[in-house]
């Protein structure tokens, strides 16, 4: 299973409140992983980054200003994938939660910051935007 779902064109973070205005100069997203990581872009600076919504301080700007360089050095990098999106984890989660429909991601229930273990057996699937909105609300974020 391909771990990244890419949008045809970057979309504004206003689509996934409450993250809008809370990620420095990153105002758009161009895709997400099957586990809910979000590919971010800052059109004003050309930078690319990733939001890791279930991790404390889970946002990283990679300082890369080319989408091709970002894809090759981060998204498609074997070591990065082994760390952030291990194929065995994705396979185990998919076996429990079933195949994703368009616009869906896998997420643990309960979320780790609410006491969940994050074990593959705890994952469900649901709408990516709803997942990201709920996590942002739990983290106390408000759109700016």
mmCIF file with all atom_site columns, C-alpha atoms in Angstrom:
data_model
loop_
_atom_site.group_PDB
_atom_site.id
_atom_site.type_symbol
_atom_site.label_atom_id
_atom_site.label_alt_id
_atom_site.label_comp_id
_atom_site.label_asym_id
_atom_site.label_entity_id
_atom_site.label_seq_id
_atom_site.pdbx_PDB_ins_code
_atom_site.Cartn_x
_atom_site.Cartn_y
_atom_site.Cartn_z
_atom_site.occupancy
_atom_site.B_iso_or_equiv
_atom_site.pdbx_formal_charge
_atom_site.auth_seq_id
_atom_site.auth_comp_id
_atom_site.auth_asym_id
_atom_site.auth_atom_id
_atom_site.pdbx_PDB_model_num
ATOM 1   C CA . UNK A 1 1   ? 0.000   0.000  0.000  1.00 0.00 ? 1   UNK A CA 1
ATOM 2   C CA . UNK A 1 2   ? 1.316   3.423  -0.934 1.00 0.00 ? 2   UNK A CA 1
ATOM 3   C CA . UNK A 1 3   ? 1.661   5.348  2.361  1.00 0.00 ? 3   UNK A CA 1
ATOM 4   C CA . UNK A 1 4   ? 1.069   8.822  0.859  1.00 0.00 ? 4   UNK A CA 1
ATOM 5   C CA . UNK A 1 5   ? -2.080  10.211 -0.719 1.00 0.00 ? 5   UNK A CA 1
ATOM 6   C CA . UNK A 1 6   ? -1.257  13.269 -2.827 1.00 0.00 ? 6   UNK A CA 1
ATOM 7   C CA . UNK A 1 7   ? -3.752  15.972 -3.758 1.00 0.00 ? 7   UNK A CA 1
ATOM 8   C CA . UNK A 1 8   ? -3.914  17.261 -7.326 1.00 0.00 ? 8   UNK A CA 1
ATOM 9   C CA . UNK A 1 9   ? -3.120  20.767 -6.049 1.00 0.00 ? 9   UNK A CA 1
ATOM 10  C CA . UNK A 1 10  ? -2.327  22.224 -2.598 1.00 0.00 ? 10  UNK A CA 1
ATOM 11  C CA . UNK A 1 11  ? -5.423  23.048 -0.535 1.00 0.00 ? 11  UNK A CA 1
ATOM 12  C CA . UNK A 1 12  ? -5.707  25.698 2.196  1.00 0.00 ? 12  UNK A CA 1
ATOM 13  C CA . UNK A 1 13  ? -5.429  24.688 5.847  1.00 0.00 ? 13  UNK A CA 1
ATOM 14  C CA . UNK A 1 14  ? -8.790  26.388 6.347  1.00 0.00 ? 14  UNK A CA 1
ATOM 15  C CA . UNK A 1 15  ? -10.105 23.012 5.098  1.00 0.00 ? 15  UNK A CA 1
ATOM 16  C CA . UNK A 1 16  ? -8.805  21.335 8.273  1.00 0.00 ? 16  UNK A CA 1
ATOM 17  C CA . UNK A 1 17  ? -9.440  23.677 11.163 1.00 0.00 ? 17  UNK A CA 1
ATOM 18  C CA . UNK A 1 18  ? -8.217  24.241 13.822 1.00 0.00 ? 18  UNK A CA 1
ATOM 19  C CA . UNK A 1 19  ? -4.720  23.865 12.297 1.00 0.00 ? 19  UNK A CA 1
ATOM 20  C CA . UNK A 1 20  ? -5.156  26.976 10.145 1.00 0.00 ? 20  UNK A CA 1
ATOM 21  C CA . UNK A 1 21  ? -2.864  29.733 11.431 1.00 0.00 ? 21  UNK A CA 1
ATOM 22  C CA . UNK A 1 22  ? -1.081  27.456 13.910 1.00 0.00 ? 22  UNK A CA 1
ATOM 23  C CA . UNK A 1 23  ? 1.776   26.155 11.765 1.00 0.00 ? 23  UNK A CA 1
ATOM 24  C CA . UNK A 1 24  ? 3.944   29.230 11.233 1.00 0.00 ? 24  UNK A CA 1
ATOM 25  C CA . UNK A 1 25  ? 4.043   30.172 7.543  1.00 0.00 ? 25  UNK A CA 1
ATOM 26  C CA . UNK A 1 26  ? 2.575   26.853 6.426  1.00 0.00 ? 26  UNK A CA 1
ATOM 27  C CA . UNK A 1 27  ? -0.865  27.664 5.070  1.00 0.00 ? 27  UNK A CA 1
ATOM 28  C CA . UNK A 1 28  ? -1.549  24.789 2.660  1.00 0.00 ? 28  UNK A CA 1
ATOM 29  C CA . UNK A 1 29  ? -1.379  21.024 2.529  1.00 0.00 ? 29  UNK A CA 1
ATOM 30  C CA . UNK A 1 30  ? -0.763  18.824 -0.495 1.00 0.00 ? 30  UNK A CA 1
ATOM 31  C CA . UNK A 1 31  ? -1.540  15.384 0.872  1.00 0.00 ? 31  UNK A CA 1
ATOM 32  C CA . UNK A 1 32  ? -1.451  13.092 3.850  1.00 0.00 ? 32  UNK A CA 1
ATOM 33  C CA . UNK A 1 33  ? -0.273  9.666  4.893  1.00 0.00 ? 33  UNK A CA 1
ATOM 34  C CA . UNK A 1 34  ? -2.517  6.704  5.544  1.00 0.00 ? 34  UNK A CA 1
ATOM 35  C CA . UNK A 1 35  ? -1.669  7.218  9.255  1.00 0.00 ? 35  UNK A CA 1
ATOM 36  C CA . UNK A 1 36  ? -2.731  10.881 9.266  1.00 0.00 ? 36  UNK A CA 1
ATOM 37  C CA . UNK A 1 37  ? 0.562   12.774 8.782  1.00 0.00 ? 37  UNK A CA 1
ATOM 38  C CA . UNK A 1 38  ? -0.034  15.886 6.663  1.00 0.00 ? 38  UNK A CA 1
ATOM 39  C CA . UNK A 1 39  ? 2.256   17.189 3.910  1.00 0.00 ? 39  UNK A CA 1
ATOM 40  C CA . UNK A 1 40  ? 2.459   20.967 4.373  1.00 0.00 ? 40  UNK A CA 1
ATOM 41  C CA . UNK A 1 41  ? 3.634   23.776 2.152  1.00 0.00 ? 41  UNK A CA 1
ATOM 42  C CA . UNK A 1 42  ? 4.319   27.444 2.767  1.00 0.00 ? 42  UNK A CA 1
ATOM 43  C CA . UNK A 1 43  ? 3.626   29.184 -0.556 1.00 0.00 ? 43  UNK A CA 1
ATOM 44  C CA . UNK A 1 44  ? 5.192   32.434 0.706  1.00 0.00 ? 44  UNK A CA 1
ATOM 45  C CA . UNK A 1 45  ? 8.579   30.783 1.292  1.00 0.00 ? 45  UNK A CA 1
ATOM 46  C CA . UNK A 1 46  ? 8.319   27.672 -0.888 1.00 0.00 ? 46  UNK A CA 1
ATOM 47  C CA . UNK A 1 47  ? 9.168   25.436 2.080  1.00 0.00 ? 47  UNK A CA 1
ATOM 48  C CA . UNK A 1 48  ? 7.794   21.970 2.709  1.00 0.00 ? 48  UNK A CA 1
ATOM 49  C CA . UNK A 1 49  ? 7.080   20.245 6.013  1.00 0.00 ? 49  UNK A CA 1
ATOM 50  C CA . UNK A 1 50  ? 5.055   17.571 7.723  1.00 0.00 ? 50  UNK A CA 1
ATOM 51  C CA . UNK A 1 51  ? 2.495   17.689 10.511 1.00 0.00 ? 51  UNK A CA 1
ATOM 52  C CA . UNK A 1 52  ? 2.582   14.691 12.851 1.00 0.00 ? 52  UNK A CA 1
ATOM 53  C CA . UNK A 1 53  ? -0.733  15.371 14.626 1.00 0.00 ? 53  UNK A CA 1
ATOM 54  C CA . UNK A 1 54  ? -0.522  12.635 17.266 1.00 0.00 ? 54  UNK A CA 1
ATOM 55  C CA . UNK A 1 55  ? 2.967   13.572 18.443 1.00 0.00 ? 55  UNK A CA 1
ATOM 56  C CA . UNK A 1 56  ? 3.684   16.355 20.914 1.00 0.00 ? 56  UNK A CA 1
ATOM 57  C CA . UNK A 1 57  ? 5.317   19.211 19.015 1.00 0.00 ? 57  UNK A CA 1
ATOM 58  C CA . UNK A 1 58  ? 4.511   17.202 15.914 1.00 0.00 ? 58  UNK A CA 1
ATOM 59  C CA . UNK A 1 59  ? 5.394   19.664 13.194 1.00 0.00 ? 59  UNK A CA 1
ATOM 60  C CA . UNK A 1 60  ? 8.602   19.854 11.220 1.00 0.00 ? 60  UNK A CA 1
ATOM 61  C CA . UNK A 1 61  ? 9.747   22.185 8.496  1.00 0.00 ? 61  UNK A CA 1
ATOM 62  C CA . UNK A 1 62  ? 12.320  20.401 6.395  1.00 0.00 ? 62  UNK A CA 1
ATOM 63  C CA . UNK A 1 63  ? 13.664  23.652 4.901  1.00 0.00 ? 63  UNK A CA 1
ATOM 64  C CA . UNK A 1 64  ? 13.364  22.195 1.405  1.00 0.00 ? 64  UNK A CA 1
ATOM 65  C CA . UNK A 1 65  ? 11.975  24.498 -1.255 1.00 0.00 ? 65  UNK A CA 1
ATOM 66  C CA . UNK A 1 66  ? 11.458  22.095 -4.147 1.00 0.00 ? 66  UNK A CA 1
ATOM 67  C CA . UNK A 1 67  ? 8.607   19.604 -4.207 1.00 0.00 ? 67  UNK A CA 1
ATOM 68  C CA . UNK A 1 68  ? 10.762  17.143 -6.143 1.00 0.00 ? 68  UNK A CA 1
ATOM 69  C CA . UNK A 1 69  ? 13.609  17.429 -3.630 1.00 0.00 ? 69  UNK A CA 1
ATOM 70  C CA . UNK A 1 70  ? 11.137  17.084 -0.745 1.00 0.00 ? 70  UNK A CA 1
ATOM 71  C CA . UNK A 1 71  ? 9.628   13.944 -2.232 1.00 0.00 ? 71  UNK A CA 1
ATOM 72  C CA . UNK A 1 72  ? 12.971  12.300 -2.939 1.00 0.00 ? 72  UNK A CA 1
ATOM 73  C CA . UNK A 1 73  ? 14.755  13.282 0.284  1.00 0.00 ? 73  UNK A CA 1
ATOM 74  C CA . UNK A 1 74  ? 11.830  12.864 2.699  1.00 0.00 ? 74  UNK A CA 1
ATOM 75  C CA . UNK A 1 75  ? 8.638   11.222 1.428  1.00 0.00 ? 75  UNK A CA 1
ATOM 76  C CA . UNK A 1 76  ? 10.304  8.543  -0.697 1.00 0.00 ? 76  UNK A CA 1
ATOM 77  C CA . UNK A 1 77  ? 13.392  8.112  1.481  1.00 0.00 ? 77  UNK A CA 1
ATOM 78  C CA . UNK A 1 78  ? 13.675  4.499  2.653  1.00 0.00 ? 78  UNK A CA 1
ATOM 79  C CA . UNK A 1 79  ? 14.971  5.430  6.122  1.00 0.00 ? 79  UNK A CA 1
ATOM 80  C CA . UNK A 1 80  ? 12.259  8.048  6.642  1.00 0.00 ? 80  UNK A CA 1
ATOM 81  C CA . UNK A 1 81  ? 9.552   5.596  5.624  1.00 0.00 ? 81  UNK A CA 1
ATOM 82  C CA . UNK A 1 82  ? 10.953  2.888  7.904  1.00 0.00 ? 82  UNK A CA 1
ATOM 83  C CA . UNK A 1 83  ? 10.814  5.357  10.812 1.00 0.00 ? 83  UNK A CA 1
ATOM 84  C CA . UNK A 1 84  ? 7.573   7.288  10.195 1.00 0.00 ? 84  UNK A CA 1
ATOM 85  C CA . UNK A 1 85  ? 5.514   4.849  8.133  1.00 0.00 ? 85  UNK A CA 1
ATOM 86  C CA . UNK A 1 86  ? 6.764   1.304  8.657  1.00 0.00 ? 86  UNK A CA 1
ATOM 87  C CA . UNK A 1 87  ? 5.171   -0.982 6.083  1.00 0.00 ? 87  UNK A CA 1
ATOM 88  C CA . UNK A 1 88  ? 4.580   -3.698 8.681  1.00 0.00 ? 88  UNK A CA 1
ATOM 89  C CA . UNK A 1 89  ? 2.631   -1.209 10.829 1.00 0.00 ? 89  UNK A CA 1
ATOM 90  C CA . UNK A 1 90  ? 0.517   -0.135 7.859  1.00 0.00 ? 90  UNK A CA 1
ATOM 91  C CA . UNK A 1 91  ? -0.119  -3.756 6.847  1.00 0.00 ? 91  UNK A CA 1
ATOM 92  C CA . UNK A 1 92  ? -1.094  -4.714 10.406 1.00 0.00 ? 92  UNK A CA 1
ATOM 93  C CA . UNK A 1 93  ? -3.416  -1.717 10.734 1.00 0.00 ? 93  UNK A CA 1
ATOM 94  C CA . UNK A 1 94  ? -5.040  -2.381 7.354  1.00 0.00 ? 94  UNK A CA 1
ATOM 95  C CA . UNK A 1 95  ? -5.612  -6.023 8.335  1.00 0.00 ? 95  UNK A CA 1
ATOM 96  C CA . UNK A 1 96  ? -7.524  -4.860 11.436 1.00 0.00 ? 96  UNK A CA 1
ATOM 97  C CA . UNK A 1 97  ? -9.336  -1.773 10.124 1.00 0.00 ? 97  UNK A CA 1
ATOM 98  C CA . UNK A 1 98  ? -9.918  -2.767 6.501  1.00 0.00 ? 98  UNK A CA 1
ATOM 99  C CA . UNK A 1 99  ? -9.173  -0.893 3.290  1.00 0.00 ? 99  UNK A CA 1
ATOM 100 C CA . UNK A 1 100 ? -9.318  2.890  3.174  1.00 0.00 ? 100 UNK A CA 1
ATOM 101 C CA . UNK A 1 101 ? -11.944 4.705  1.151  1.00 0.00 ? 101 UNK A CA 1
ATOM 102 C CA . UNK A 1 102 ? -10.999 7.978  -0.581 1.00 0.00 ? 102 UNK A CA 1
ATOM 103 C CA . UNK A 1 103 ? -10.407 10.727 1.988  1.00 0.00 ? 103 UNK A CA 1
ATOM 104 C CA . UNK A 1 104 ? -9.870  8.332  4.881  1.00 0.00 ? 104 UNK A CA 1
ATOM 105 C CA . UNK A 1 105 ? -6.914  7.674  7.203  1.00 0.00 ? 105 UNK A CA 1
ATOM 106 C CA . UNK A 1 106 ? -6.172  5.163  9.935  1.00 0.00 ? 106 UNK A CA 1
ATOM 107 C CA . UNK A 1 107 ? -6.008  6.365  13.555 1.00 0.00 ? 107 UNK A CA 1
ATOM 108 C CA . UNK A 1 108 ? -5.675  4.718  16.975 1.00 0.00 ? 108 UNK A CA 1
ATOM 109 C CA . UNK A 1 109 ? -8.614  4.597  19.381 1.00 0.00 ? 109 UNK A CA 1
ATOM 110 C CA . UNK A 1 110 ? -8.250  6.041  21.901 1.00 0.00 ? 110 UNK A CA 1
ATOM 111 C CA . UNK A 1 111 ? -5.611  8.498  20.763 1.00 0.00 ? 111 UNK A CA 1
ATOM 112 C CA . UNK A 1 112 ? -2.252  7.989  22.491 1.00 0.00 ? 112 UNK A CA 1
ATOM 113 C CA . UNK A 1 113 ? -2.495  11.360 24.277 1.00 0.00 ? 113 UNK A CA 1
ATOM 114 C CA . UNK A 1 114 ? -5.755  10.090 25.805 1.00 0.00 ? 114 UNK A CA 1
ATOM 115 C CA . UNK A 1 115 ? -4.187  6.882  27.071 1.00 0.00 ? 115 UNK A CA 1
ATOM 116 C CA . UNK A 1 116 ? -4.306  4.735  23.936 1.00 0.00 ? 116 UNK A CA 1
ATOM 117 C CA . UNK A 1 117 ? -1.483  2.302  23.249 1.00 0.00 ? 117 UNK A CA 1
ATOM 118 C CA . UNK A 1 118 ? -1.117  3.006  19.530 1.00 0.00 ? 118 UNK A CA 1
ATOM 119 C CA . UNK A 1 119 ? -1.008  -0.737 18.942 1.00 0.00 ? 119 UNK A CA 1
ATOM 120 C CA . UNK A 1 120 ? -2.122  -1.702 15.405 1.00 0.00 ? 120 UNK A CA 1
ATOM 121 C CA . UNK A 1 121 ? -5.056  -3.646 16.884 1.00 0.00 ? 121 UNK A CA 1
ATOM 122 C CA . UNK A 1 122 ? -6.551  -0.363 18.176 1.00 0.00 ? 122 UNK A CA 1
ATOM 123 C CA . UNK A 1 123 ? -6.768  1.389  14.800 1.00 0.00 ? 123 UNK A CA 1
ATOM 124 C CA . UNK A 1 124 ? -9.937  2.371  12.988 1.00 0.00 ? 124 UNK A CA 1
ATOM 125 C CA . UNK A 1 125 ? -10.473 4.255  9.751  1.00 0.00 ? 125 UNK A CA 1
ATOM 126 C CA . UNK A 1 126 ? -12.320 7.476  9.172  1.00 0.00 ? 126 UNK A CA 1
ATOM 127 C CA . UNK A 1 127 ? -12.414 10.810 7.394  1.00 0.00 ? 127 UNK A CA 1
ATOM 128 C CA . UNK A 1 128 ? -9.010  12.529 7.343  1.00 0.00 ? 128 UNK A CA 1
ATOM 129 C CA . UNK A 1 129 ? -10.430 16.031 7.887  1.00 0.00 ? 129 UNK A CA 1
ATOM 130 C CA . UNK A 1 130 ? -12.590 14.948 10.817 1.00 0.00 ? 130 UNK A CA 1
ATOM 131 C CA . UNK A 1 131 ? -9.638  13.129 12.409 1.00 0.00 ? 131 UNK A CA 1
ATOM 132 C CA . UNK A 1 132 ? -7.385  16.187 12.069 1.00 0.00 ? 132 UNK A CA 1
ATOM 133 C CA . UNK A 1 133 ? -10.063 18.553 13.381 1.00 0.00 ? 133 UNK A CA 1
ATOM 134 C CA . UNK A 1 134 ? -10.747 16.410 16.440 1.00 0.00 ? 134 UNK A CA 1
ATOM 135 C CA . UNK A 1 135 ? -7.035  16.056 17.246 1.00 0.00 ? 135 UNK A CA 1
ATOM 136 C CA . UNK A 1 136 ? -6.518  19.812 16.870 1.00 0.00 ? 136 UNK A CA 1
ATOM 137 C CA . UNK A 1 137 ? -9.438  20.518 19.199 1.00 0.00 ? 137 UNK A CA 1
ATOM 138 C CA . UNK A 1 138 ? -8.080  18.092 21.811 1.00 0.00 ? 138 UNK A CA 1
ATOM 139 C CA . UNK A 1 139 ? -4.754  19.914 21.596 1.00 0.00 ? 139 UNK A CA 1
ATOM 140 C CA . UNK A 1 140 ? -6.537  23.209 22.273 1.00 0.00 ? 140 UNK A CA 1
ATOM 141 C CA . UNK A 1 141 ? -5.837  24.772 18.878 1.00 0.00 ? 141 UNK A CA 1
ATOM 142 C CA . UNK A 1 142 ? -8.090  27.440 17.445 1.00 0.00 ? 142 UNK A CA 1
ATOM 143 C CA . UNK A 1 143 ? -8.050  28.702 13.865 1.00 0.00 ? 143 UNK A CA 1
ATOM 144 C CA . UNK A 1 144 ? -6.565  32.157 13.619 1.00 0.00 ? 144 UNK A CA 1
#
